[in-house]
């Protein structure tokens, strides 16, 4: 559709993936597919010229990706492994050698031969059952598209070349696109394609950049330079707004910014209820680079350091030394505050290119987390060595994921004991009194919590998985997402049971699932007796503010009443009623969306 023919549409609604309001001019990014024409080559000279064209286009694509990787903004470096995957695809013989062979054997042009290679790879991918791996076909397609553009001599507009303050509008953005967004210029982006867990959505959150995906037709309605209002909280895009709309949204934007900065200013105050209960609020992190933001937002230590990143980002397994340096730095920056390092939680649909994990029919119930570590003892030991060695440099705690019963815990502790002996014999320093805990996230662990409590220093309740396993709903399956209910009486009873057992055993109990970051859950968790919360860094200021408005006594009374309620929605309505007008204030400022309590962060893809 030519720009003059663009339809007049005023408002569109898509999937809001990263909050914030922006008002600015559109910049259309053309990522339309390159048209491929079939061409038969008549002589050997043409064949070898075509092979050379392909090799050059491939080489150029590699250089372009490497450049994007080098220029990637700090906040999204953790996603660089996707670009490594793209480089690996280009080196894969099914992609490169196969294309060259097809040019030579079928005497066809490079574009057509590449198209055939991609079709062959697509065929292979359709046979894969694992949904996550199956979806990785998009990476092959992105790479192919880039090579095709190079072959066509089409200018590849890289987003870091954008020098004006604009809102990017595109049909779709590839990982290389989102990795090269110039964060000081680009205000946000909106796309026709993409879903809640698409790569672009995850990147927008890491970049703290308002974004809406899944708008389907926005590129049909917007010109380069069209004025737009993008509301990343509601998913609304207003095209060519009138003065009234601009003023309304400017006001909304201002209110939100004022409120947010007032909350952040207060984030260093302790999270203490009006009647004096001090709650420890700590951060969930996935990489070293997040530590500073966590401290800035008022985290009193790290309650959950997810350690999968080092294993997922490249095809080589990390060395003990690399892990040690990383953990040591986190521990040093946060000392004397604690850093709870969780051992590897791979498997499920967190799959590493460096590990030959067999395909499983039910990955969430398969060789995941501690089960995997107990199978791969060498790998487990190298991580334990790194964690223990780092414990000499700060306040490190160790935590095992997915413990389902005592035997697993004893096995893990036995291996930990062996590693300690090894370090002793090598005269390497570590904290001999390091606190060891378990994630309570499998319903059976709740049932035998009294037994586990005798063998650990603390519990940390992982509600993301506890909800998944207790309510039998796959946490990454959109079809049953409506059943993902933190307020389900079964979940509240499970949490209560763990807290009671921990109280009797005199061990501490934290909660580190997404529930910890939901303001509506705060009074329930406090009333149940949780005294440590660990949550996404961005939520810390809000949760601290909420806690400062609560009374422990009143929360306990509320919990009494809640345990007489029978359904998740009754609990929810009750708590919403109790928490007005604070909720109103948070909602008005777009800081929470408590009307739609889908647990967005609960996916296994942490981004
Ligand atoms: C949980 O399951 O609640 C949790 C915090 O762990 P993860 O989300 O990493 O599985
Ligand atoms: Mg978990």
Coordinates of C-alpha atoms and ligand atoms in Angstrom, one line a residue:
X1 CA 0.0 0.0 0.0
X2 CA 1.5 3.3 -1.0
X3 CA 1.8 6.0 1.7
X4 CA -0.9 8.2 0.1
X5 CA -3.3 5.3 0.2
X6 CA -3.0 4.7 3.9
X7 CA -6.3 4.2 5.6
X8 CA -7.6 6.7 8.2
X9 CA -7.7 4.9 11.5
X10 CA -7.6 6.8 14.7
X11 CA -7.0 4.2 17.4
X12 CA -5.5 0.7 17.5
X13 CA -5.1 -1.7 20.4
X14 CA -2.4 -4.3 20.6
X15 CA -0.6 -6.2 23.3
X16 CA 0.9 -3.9 25.9
X17 CA 4.4 -5.4 26.7
X18 CA 6.3 -2.6 28.3
X19 CA 4.7 0.3 30.1
X20 CA 5.0 4.1 29.8
X21 CA 3.4 6.8 27.7
X22 CA 5.2 8.4 24.8
X23 CA 4.1 11.1 22.4
X24 CA 6.2 11.5 19.3
X25 CA 6.7 11.1 15.5
X26 CA 6.6 7.7 13.8
X27 CA 9.6 6.3 12.0
X28 CA 8.6 3.5 9.7
X29 CA 11.1 0.7 9.4
X30 CA 10.8 -1.3 6.2
X31 CA 11.3 -4.9 7.0
X32 CA 9.2 -6.2 4.1
X33 CA 10.4 -9.5 2.7
X34 CA 12.8 -9.5 -0.2
X35 CA 11.1 -10.8 -3.4
X36 CA 12.9 -13.8 -4.8
X37 CA 13.0 -14.6 -8.5
X38 CA 14.0 -18.0 -9.9
X39 CA 16.9 -17.9 -12.3
X40 CA 18.6 -20.7 -14.1
X41 CA 22.3 -20.4 -14.6
X42 CA 23.6 -21.4 -18.0
X43 CA 27.3 -21.8 -17.6
X44 CA 30.0 -22.6 -15.0
X45 CA 31.2 -19.0 -14.9
X46 CA 27.7 -17.9 -13.8
X47 CA 27.6 -20.7 -11.2
X48 CA 30.9 -19.7 -9.6
X49 CA 29.8 -16.0 -9.7
X50 CA 26.6 -16.9 -7.9
X51 CA 28.6 -18.9 -5.2
X52 CA 30.8 -15.9 -4.7
X53 CA 27.8 -13.6 -4.4
X54 CA 26.3 -15.9 -1.7
X55 CA 29.6 -16.1 0.2
X56 CA 30.0 -12.3 0.1
X57 CA 26.4 -11.7 1.3
X58 CA 26.9 -14.3 4.1
X59 CA 30.1 -12.7 5.2
X60 CA 28.5 -9.2 5.1
X61 CA 25.6 -10.5 7.3
X62 CA 28.1 -11.9 9.8
X63 CA 29.9 -8.6 10.0
X64 CA 26.6 -6.7 10.4
X65 CA 25.5 -9.0 13.3
X66 CA 28.9 -8.7 14.9
X67 CA 28.7 -5.0 14.7
X68 CA 25.2 -4.9 16.3
X69 CA 26.5 -7.2 19.0
X70 CA 29.4 -4.8 19.7
X71 CA 27.2 -1.8 19.9
X72 CA 24.5 -3.4 22.0
X73 CA 23.4 -1.2 24.9
X74 CA 24.5 -2.5 28.4
X75 CA 20.9 -3.1 29.6
X76 CA 20.3 -5.8 27.0
X77 CA 23.7 -7.5 26.9
X78 CA 22.2 -10.5 28.6
X79 CA 20.3 -11.1 25.3
X80 CA 23.5 -11.1 23.2
X81 CA 23.4 -14.9 23.0
X82 CA 20.6 -14.7 20.5
X83 CA 22.9 -12.9 18.1
X84 CA 25.5 -15.6 18.8
X85 CA 22.8 -18.1 17.7
X86 CA 22.4 -16.2 14.5
X87 CA 26.1 -16.3 13.8
X88 CA 26.0 -20.1 14.5
X89 CA 23.1 -20.5 12.1
X90 CA 25.2 -18.9 9.3
X91 CA 28.0 -21.3 10.0
X92 CA 25.7 -24.3 10.0
X93 CA 26.3 -26.5 7.0
X94 CA 22.5 -26.9 6.4
X95 CA 22.5 -23.1 5.9
X96 CA 25.7 -22.3 4.1
X97 CA 27.2 -25.4 2.5
X98 CA 23.8 -26.7 1.5
X99 CA 23.1 -23.4 -0.3
X100 CA 26.4 -23.5 -2.2
X101 CA 25.9 -27.1 -3.1
X102 CA 22.4 -26.3 -4.4
X103 CA 23.7 -23.5 -6.6
X104 CA 26.3 -25.8 -8.0
X105 CA 24.2 -29.0 -8.5
X106 CA 20.9 -27.4 -9.6
X107 CA 22.5 -24.4 -11.4
X108 CA 20.2 -21.9 -9.8
X109 CA 20.7 -18.4 -8.4
X110 CA 21.9 -17.8 -4.8
X111 CA 18.5 -16.4 -3.6
X112 CA 16.6 -19.4 -4.8
X113 CA 19.1 -21.9 -3.4
X114 CA 19.0 -20.1 0.0
X115 CA 15.2 -20.3 -0.1
X116 CA 15.5 -24.0 -0.6
X117 CA 17.9 -24.5 2.3
X118 CA 15.5 -22.5 4.6
X119 CA 12.6 -24.7 3.4
X120 CA 14.6 -27.8 4.2
X121 CA 15.4 -26.5 7.7
X122 CA 11.8 -25.5 8.2
X123 CA 10.7 -29.1 7.3
X124 CA 13.1 -30.4 10.0
X125 CA 11.7 -28.0 12.6
X126 CA 8.1 -28.9 12.0
X127 CA 9.0 -32.4 13.2
X128 CA 10.3 -31.0 16.5
X129 CA 7.8 -31.3 19.3
X130 CA 9.4 -29.0 21.8
X131 CA 7.5 -25.8 21.3
X132 CA 10.4 -23.5 22.4
X133 CA 12.9 -25.1 20.0
X134 CA 10.3 -25.3 17.2
X135 CA 9.8 -21.5 17.5
X136 CA 13.5 -20.9 17.0
X137 CA 12.9 -21.3 13.3
X138 CA 12.2 -17.6 13.3
X139 CA 15.9 -17.1 14.0
X140 CA 16.8 -19.0 10.8
X141 CA 14.3 -16.9 8.9
X142 CA 15.7 -13.6 10.3
X143 CA 19.2 -14.6 9.2
X144 CA 18.1 -15.7 5.8
X145 CA 16.2 -12.4 5.3
X146 CA 19.3 -10.5 6.1
X147 CA 21.4 -12.5 3.7
X148 CA 18.7 -12.0 1.0
X149 CA 18.7 -8.3 1.6
X150 CA 22.5 -8.2 1.2
X151 CA 22.2 -10.3 -2.0
X152 CA 19.6 -7.8 -3.3
X153 CA 21.9 -4.9 -2.5
X154 CA 19.1 -3.5 -0.3
X155 CA 20.2 -0.9 2.2
X156 CA 19.9 -2.5 5.7
X157 CA 18.8 0.3 7.9
X158 CA 20.4 -0.3 11.2
X159 CA 18.5 1.2 14.1
X160 CA 21.5 2.6 15.8
X161 CA 21.7 5.0 12.9
X162 CA 18.5 6.7 13.9
X163 CA 19.4 10.1 15.2
X164 CA 16.0 11.7 15.8
X165 CA 13.6 11.2 18.8
X166 CA 11.1 8.9 17.2
X167 CA 8.8 6.0 17.8
X168 CA 9.7 3.0 15.7
X169 CA 6.8 1.5 13.7
X170 CA 7.6 -1.8 12.0
X171 CA 5.9 -4.9 10.8
X172 CA 8.2 -7.0 13.0
X173 CA 11.6 -6.4 14.6
X174 CA 14.3 -9.0 14.6
X175 CA 16.6 -9.6 17.6
X176 CA 19.3 -7.7 15.6
X177 CA 16.9 -4.8 15.2
X178 CA 16.0 -4.6 18.9
X179 CA 19.6 -5.1 19.9
X180 CA 20.7 -2.0 17.9
X181 CA 18.1 0.4 19.1
X182 CA 19.7 3.7 20.0
X183 CA 18.2 4.1 23.5
X184 CA 19.0 7.8 23.8
X185 CA 17.0 8.6 20.7
X186 CA 14.3 6.0 20.1
X187 CA 11.4 6.6 22.5
X188 CA 9.7 3.2 22.0
X189 CA 8.4 0.9 19.4
X190 CA 5.2 -0.6 18.1
X191 CA 4.8 -3.6 15.7
X192 CA 2.2 -5.4 13.7
X193 CA 3.5 -8.8 14.8
X194 CA 4.9 -10.3 18.0
X195 CA 3.3 -11.6 21.2
X196 CA 3.7 -11.2 24.9
X197 CA 6.7 -13.4 25.1
X198 CA 8.3 -12.4 21.8
X199 CA 11.9 -11.4 21.7
X200 CA 11.0 -7.8 21.0
X201 CA 8.7 -7.7 24.0
X202 CA 11.4 -9.0 26.3
X203 CA 13.9 -6.6 24.9
X204 CA 11.5 -3.6 25.4
X205 CA 11.2 -4.5 29.1
X206 CA 15.0 -4.8 29.5
X207 CA 15.4 -1.4 27.8
X208 CA 12.6 0.0 29.9
X209 CA 11.1 1.3 26.7
X210 CA 7.4 1.6 26.1
X211 CA 6.3 -0.9 23.5
X212 CA 3.2 -2.5 22.0
X213 CA 3.2 -5.6 19.8
X214 CA 0.6 -7.5 17.9
X215 CA -1.1 -4.4 16.5
X216 CA -1.6 -6.3 13.2
X217 CA -2.1 -3.4 10.9
X218 CA -0.3 -0.4 12.3
X219 CA 2.1 -0.1 9.5
X220 CA -0.8 0.3 7.1
X221 CA -2.1 3.3 8.9
X222 CA 1.0 5.3 9.8
X223 CA 3.3 7.4 7.6
X224 CA 6.8 8.4 8.4
X225 CA 6.4 11.4 10.6
X226 CA 2.8 10.8 11.8
X227 CA 2.3 11.9 15.3
X228 CA 1.5 9.1 17.7
X229 CA 0.6 8.6 21.3
X230 CA 1.6 5.2 22.6
X231 CA 0.3 3.9 25.9
X232 CA 2.4 0.9 26.8
X233 CA 0.2 0.1 29.8
X234 CA -3.1 -0.2 28.0
X235 CA -1.8 -1.2 24.6
X236 CA -3.4 1.7 22.9
X237 CA -2.0 3.7 19.9
X238 CA -3.6 7.0 18.9
X239 CA -2.8 8.1 15.4
X240 CA -2.7 11.8 14.7
X241 CA -4.1 12.8 18.1
X242 CA -6.0 16.1 18.5
X243 CA -5.0 18.7 21.0
X244 CA -7.3 17.5 23.7
X245 CA -5.9 13.9 23.5
X246 CA -2.3 15.2 23.6
X247 CA -3.1 17.3 26.7
X248 CA -4.8 14.4 28.4
X249 CA -1.9 12.0 27.8
X250 CA 0.7 14.6 28.6
X251 CA -1.0 15.0 32.0
X252 CA -1.1 11.3 32.5
X253 CA 2.5 11.0 31.6
X254 CA 3.5 13.7 34.0
X255 CA 1.5 12.3 36.8
X256 CA 3.1 8.9 36.3
X257 CA 6.7 10.3 36.2
X258 CA 6.1 12.4 39.3
X259 CA 4.7 9.5 41.2
X260 CA 7.3 7.1 40.1
X261 CA 10.2 9.4 41.1
X262 CA 8.6 10.0 44.4
X263 CA 8.4 6.3 45.0
X264 CA 12.0 5.8 43.9
X265 CA 13.1 8.6 46.2
X266 CA 11.5 6.7 49.1
X267 CA 12.8 3.3 48.1
X268 CA 15.8 3.5 50.4
X269 CA 13.5 3.6 53.4
X270 CA 13.0 0.3 55.1
X271 CA 9.9 -1.7 54.3
X272 CA 8.3 -1.4 57.7
X273 CA 4.6 -1.8 58.5
X274 CA 2.9 1.0 60.5
X275 CA 3.1 -1.3 63.5
X276 CA 6.8 -2.0 63.3
X277 CA 7.3 -5.2 61.3
X278 CA 10.4 -4.9 59.3
X279 CA 10.2 -7.0 56.0
X280 CA 13.4 -7.7 54.1
X281 CA 12.9 -6.8 50.5
X282 CA 15.5 -8.3 48.2
X283 CA 16.0 -8.6 44.4
X284 CA 15.7 -11.4 41.9
X285 CA 18.5 -11.1 39.4
X286 CA 19.8 -13.0 36.5
X287 CA 23.1 -11.4 35.9
X288 CA 25.8 -9.3 37.5
X289 CA 24.9 -6.2 35.5
X290 CA 21.6 -6.0 37.3
X291 CA 23.1 -5.6 40.8
X292 CA 23.6 -1.8 40.6
X293 CA 20.0 -1.2 39.6
X294 CA 18.8 -3.5 42.4
X295 CA 20.8 -1.5 44.9
X296 CA 19.6 1.8 43.5
X297 CA 16.0 0.6 43.8
X298 CA 16.5 -0.2 47.4
X299 CA 17.1 -3.9 47.4
X300 CA 18.5 -5.2 50.7
X301 CA 20.5 -8.0 49.1
X302 CA 19.7 -10.6 46.4
X303 CA 17.1 -13.1 47.4
X304 CA 17.3 -15.1 44.2
X305 CA 20.3 -15.1 41.8
X306 CA 19.1 -17.2 38.9
X307 CA 22.3 -18.7 37.4
X308 CA 21.1 -20.1 34.1
X309 CA 22.4 -17.2 32.0
X310 CA 26.0 -18.4 31.8
X311 CA 24.9 -21.7 30.6
X312 CA 22.4 -20.4 28.1
X313 CA 24.3 -17.7 26.4
X314 CA 26.8 -19.7 24.4
X315 CA 27.4 -23.2 23.3
X316 CA 30.4 -23.6 25.5
X317 CA 29.8 -24.5 29.2
X318 CA 31.1 -21.8 31.6
X319 CA 34.4 -22.5 33.4
X320 CA 34.5 -22.5 37.2
X321 CA 36.8 -19.5 37.1
X322 CA 34.3 -17.4 35.1
X323 CA 31.5 -18.3 37.5
X324 CA 33.6 -17.7 40.5
X325 CA 34.6 -14.2 39.3
X326 CA 30.9 -13.4 38.6
X327 CA 29.6 -14.6 41.9
X328 CA 32.4 -13.0 43.8
X329 CA 31.7 -9.6 42.3
X330 CA 28.0 -9.8 43.2
X331 CA 28.9 -10.9 46.7
X332 CA 31.4 -8.1 47.1
X333 CA 29.1 -5.3 45.8
X334 CA 26.3 -6.4 48.1
X335 CA 28.2 -7.3 51.3
X336 CA 27.2 -7.3 54.1
X337 CA 23.7 -7.9 52.6
X338 CA 23.1 -11.5 51.6
X339 CA 23.2 -12.9 48.1
X340 CA 21.3 -16.1 47.7
X341 CA 22.7 -18.0 44.7
X342 CA 20.4 -20.7 43.3
X343 CA 22.1 -23.6 41.7
X344 CA 21.3 -24.3 38.1
X345 CA 17.7 -24.6 37.0
X346 CA 18.2 -25.9 33.5
X347 CA 15.9 -28.3 31.7
X348 CA 12.2 -27.7 31.2
X349 CA 12.2 -25.2 28.4
X350 CA 15.4 -23.5 29.5
X351 CA 17.7 -25.4 27.1
X352 CA 21.3 -24.8 26.6
X353 CA 23.0 -25.2 23.2
X354 CA 26.0 -26.6 25.1
X355 CA 24.2 -29.5 26.7
X356 CA 22.8 -32.5 24.9
X357 CA 19.5 -32.6 26.7
X358 CA 17.3 -35.3 25.4
X359 CA 13.8 -34.4 24.2
X360 CA 11.1 -35.0 26.8
X361 CA 7.4 -35.2 26.4
X362 CA 6.7 -33.3 29.6
X363 CA 9.8 -31.1 30.1
X364 CA 8.3 -29.3 33.2
X365 CA 8.1 -32.7 34.8
X366 CA 11.3 -33.9 33.5
X367 CA 15.0 -33.7 34.1
X368 CA 15.0 -30.1 35.3
X369 CA 16.9 -28.1 38.0
X370 CA 18.3 -30.2 40.9
X371 CA 17.4 -33.5 39.0
X372 CA 19.6 -32.4 36.2
X373 CA 22.4 -31.3 38.5
X374 CA 22.4 -34.6 40.3
X375 CA 22.7 -36.4 37.0
X376 CA 25.5 -34.1 35.7
X377 CA 27.7 -34.2 38.9
X378 CA 30.8 -32.8 37.2
X379 CA 28.9 -29.7 36.1
X380 CA 27.2 -29.4 39.5
X381 CA 30.4 -29.6 41.3
X382 CA 32.0 -26.9 39.3
X383 CA 29.2 -24.6 40.1
X384 CA 29.3 -25.4 43.8
X385 CA 33.0 -24.8 43.8
X386 CA 32.5 -21.4 42.3
X387 CA 29.7 -20.5 44.8
X388 CA 31.7 -21.7 47.8
X389 CA 34.8 -19.9 46.7
X390 CA 32.8 -16.7 46.2
X391 CA 31.4 -17.1 49.8
X392 CA 34.8 -16.0 51.1
X393 CA 34.1 -12.5 49.7
X394 CA 30.7 -11.6 51.1
X395 CA 27.5 -12.9 52.6
X396 CA 26.7 -15.8 50.2
X397 CA 23.8 -18.2 50.7
X398 CA 23.2 -21.3 48.6
X399 CA 19.9 -22.6 47.4
X400 CA 18.8 -25.8 45.6
X401 CA 15.8 -25.5 43.1
X402 CA 13.0 -28.0 42.7
X403 CA 13.6 -30.1 45.7
X404 CA 10.8 -32.7 45.9
X405 CA 11.8 -34.7 48.9
X406 CA 14.6 -35.4 51.4
X407 CA 16.6 -37.8 49.3
X408 CA 17.4 -35.2 46.7
X409 CA 18.4 -32.7 49.4
X410 CA 20.7 -35.3 51.0
X411 CA 22.3 -36.1 47.7
X412 CA 22.9 -32.5 46.9
X413 CA 24.3 -31.9 50.4
X414 CA 26.6 -34.9 50.1
X415 CA 28.0 -33.5 46.9
X416 CA 28.3 -30.1 48.6
X417 CA 30.3 -31.8 51.4
X418 CA 32.6 -33.5 48.9
X419 CA 33.3 -30.1 47.2
X420 CA 34.0 -28.6 50.6
X421 CA 36.6 -31.3 51.2
X422 CA 38.2 -30.7 47.9
X423 CA 38.5 -27.0 48.6
X424 CA 40.0 -27.8 52.0
X425 CA 42.6 -30.1 50.5
X426 CA 43.5 -27.3 48.0
X427 CA 43.6 -24.8 50.8
X428 CA 41.0 -22.6 49.1
X429 CA 39.0 -20.3 51.3
X430 CA 35.2 -20.4 51.7
X431 CA 32.5 -19.7 54.3
X432 CA 32.3 -22.9 56.4
X433 CA 29.0 -21.8 57.8
X434 CA 27.4 -20.9 54.5
X435 CA 23.6 -21.0 54.8
X436 CA 22.0 -23.7 52.7
X437 CA 18.3 -23.5 51.8
X438 CA 15.8 -25.0 49.3
X439 CA 13.3 -23.6 47.0
X440 CA 9.9 -24.8 48.0
X441 CA 8.1 -25.0 44.7
X442 CA 7.0 -28.6 44.3
X443 CA 3.8 -29.5 46.2
X444 CA 5.5 -32.6 47.7
X445 CA 8.2 -30.4 49.3
X446 CA 5.4 -28.6 51.1
X447 CA 4.0 -31.9 52.4
X448 CA 7.4 -32.9 53.8
X449 CA 8.5 -29.4 54.7
X450 CA 8.9 -30.5 58.4
X451 CA 11.4 -33.1 57.3
X452 CA 13.3 -30.8 55.0
X453 CA 13.4 -28.1 57.6
X454 CA 15.7 -30.3 59.8
X455 CA 18.3 -30.2 57.1
X456 CA 18.3 -26.6 55.9
X457 CA 18.8 -23.1 57.1
X458 CA 16.0 -21.5 55.2
X459 CA 13.1 -22.0 52.8
X460 CA 12.3 -19.8 49.8
X461 CA 8.9 -20.4 48.3
X462 CA 8.9 -20.3 44.5
X463 CA 5.3 -19.6 43.7
X464 CA 5.8 -19.5 40.0
X465 CA 6.4 -23.2 40.0
X466 CA 4.3 -24.0 43.1
X467 CA 1.2 -22.6 41.3
X468 CA 2.1 -24.5 38.1
X469 CA 2.5 -27.9 39.9
X470 CA -0.2 -27.5 42.5
X471 CA -2.9 -26.3 40.0
X472 CA -1.6 -28.5 37.2
X473 CA -1.3 -25.7 34.7
X474 CA 1.6 -25.2 32.4
X475 CA 3.0 -21.8 33.2
X476 CA 4.0 -21.2 29.6
X477 CA 0.7 -22.3 28.1
X478 CA -1.4 -19.3 27.1
X479 CA -4.6 -21.5 26.9
X480 CA -4.6 -22.1 30.7
X481 CA -3.1 -18.8 31.7
X482 CA -6.4 -17.7 33.2
X483 CA -6.0 -20.5 35.7
X484 CA -2.7 -19.1 37.0
X485 CA -4.2 -17.9 40.3
X486 CA -2.0 -16.8 43.2
X487 CA -5.1 -16.2 45.2
X488 CA -6.4 -19.8 44.8
X489 CA -7.2 -21.0 48.3
X490 CA -5.0 -24.1 47.6
X491 CA -2.0 -21.9 47.0
X492 CA -2.6 -19.8 50.1
X493 CA -3.0 -22.9 52.2
X494 CA 0.3 -24.3 50.9
X495 CA 2.1 -21.1 51.7
X496 CA 0.6 -21.1 55.2
X497 CA 1.7 -24.7 55.8
X498 CA 5.3 -23.8 54.8
X499 CA 5.4 -20.8 57.1
X500 CA 4.0 -22.7 60.0
X501 CA 6.6 -25.5 59.6
X502 CA 9.4 -23.0 59.2
X503 CA 8.2 -21.2 62.4
X504 CA 8.3 -24.4 64.4
X505 CA 11.7 -25.3 63.1
X506 CA 12.9 -21.8 63.6
X507 CA 14.2 -21.3 60.1
X508 CA 13.5 -18.3 58.0
X509 CA 11.1 -18.4 55.0
X510 CA 11.3 -16.1 52.0
X511 CA 9.1 -15.9 49.0
X512 CA 10.7 -15.3 45.6
X513 CA 8.0 -16.0 43.0
X514 CA 6.2 -13.2 41.0
X515 CA 3.6 -13.0 43.8
X516 CA 6.2 -11.1 45.8
X517 CA 6.0 -8.3 43.4
X518 CA 2.2 -8.0 43.3
X519 CA 0.9 -5.3 45.6
X520 CA -2.3 -7.1 46.1
X521 CA -0.5 -10.1 47.5
X522 CA 1.6 -8.1 50.0
X523 CA -1.0 -7.9 52.9
X524 CA -1.7 -11.7 52.5
X525 CA 2.0 -12.6 52.6
X526 CA 2.7 -10.4 55.6
X527 CA -0.4 -11.7 57.4
X528 CA 0.7 -15.3 56.7
X529 CA 4.1 -14.5 58.3
X530 CA 6.5 -14.2 55.4
X531 CA 9.2 -11.9 56.4
X532 CA 11.4 -11.8 53.4
X533 CA 10.3 -11.0 49.8
X534 CA 12.5 -11.3 46.7
X535 CA 11.2 -9.7 43.5
X536 CA 12.0 -8.1 40.2
X537 CA 14.1 -5.1 40.8
X538 CA 11.6 -2.7 39.1
X539 CA 8.9 -3.6 41.5
X540 CA 10.9 -3.0 44.7
X541 CA 10.0 0.7 45.2
X542 CA 6.3 0.0 44.8
X543 CA 6.3 -3.0 47.1
X544 CA 8.2 -1.1 49.8
X545 CA 5.7 1.7 49.5
X546 CA 2.8 -0.7 49.9
X547 CA 4.3 -2.4 52.9
X548 CA 4.8 0.9 54.6
X549 CA 1.1 1.6 54.4
X550 CA 0.1 -1.8 55.9
X551 CA -0.4 -2.9 59.4
X552 CA 0.8 -6.4 60.4
X553 CA -2.1 -6.8 62.9
X554 CA -4.7 -5.8 60.3
X555 CA -3.1 -8.1 57.7
X556 CA -3.3 -11.0 60.1
X557 CA -7.0 -10.3 60.7
X558 CA -7.5 -10.1 57.0
X559 CA -5.8 -13.5 56.5
X560 CA -8.1 -15.0 59.1
X561 CA -11.1 -13.8 57.0
X562 CA -9.5 -14.8 53.7
X563 CA -9.2 -18.4 54.9
X564 CA -13.0 -18.5 55.2
X565 CA -13.3 -17.6 51.5
X566 CA -13.7 -20.3 49.0
X567 CA -12.5 -19.1 45.6
X568 CA -9.6 -17.1 44.1
X569 CA -12.0 -14.4 42.9
X570 CA -13.6 -14.0 46.4
X571 CA -10.1 -13.5 47.9
X572 CA -9.2 -11.1 45.2
X573 CA -12.3 -9.0 45.6
X574 CA -11.8 -8.9 49.3
X575 CA -8.2 -7.8 49.1
X576 CA -9.0 -5.2 46.4
X577 CA -11.7 -3.8 48.7
X578 CA -9.3 -3.5 51.6
X579 CA -6.6 -1.9 49.6
X580 CA -8.5 1.0 48.2
X581 CA -7.5 3.9 47.9
X582 CA -3.9 2.9 47.6
X583 CA -4.6 0.7 44.6
X584 CA -6.6 3.5 42.9
X585 CA -3.6 5.7 43.2
X586 CA -1.2 3.1 41.8
X587 CA -3.6 2.2 39.0
X588 CA -4.2 5.8 38.1
X589 CA -0.5 6.3 37.7
X590 CA -0.3 3.1 35.6
X591 CA 2.1 1.6 38.1
X592 CA 0.0 -1.5 38.5
X593 CA -2.7 -3.2 36.5
X594 CA -4.6 -5.1 39.1
X595 CA -7.7 -5.6 37.0
X596 CA -5.7 -8.0 34.8
X597 CA -3.7 -10.0 37.2
X598 CA -2.2 -12.4 34.7
X599 CA 1.1 -13.3 36.2
X600 CA 3.1 -11.9 33.3
X601 CA 6.5 -12.6 34.8
X602 CA 5.8 -16.1 35.6
X603 CA 6.9 -17.5 32.3
X604 CA 9.9 -19.8 32.3
X605 CA 11.4 -17.4 29.7
X606 CA 12.9 -14.8 32.0
X607 CA 14.3 -12.8 29.2
Ligands
LIG1 C1 9.6 -19.8 41.1 O1 9.4 -20.9 40.6 O2 8.7 -19.2 41.8 C2 10.9 -19.1 41.0 C3 11.1 -18.0 41.6 O3 11.8 -19.7 40.2 P1 11.8 -19.7 38.6 O4 10.7 -18.6 38.2 O5 13.1 -19.3 38.2 O6 11.4 -21.0 38.2
LIG2 MG1 11.0 -22.1 40.0

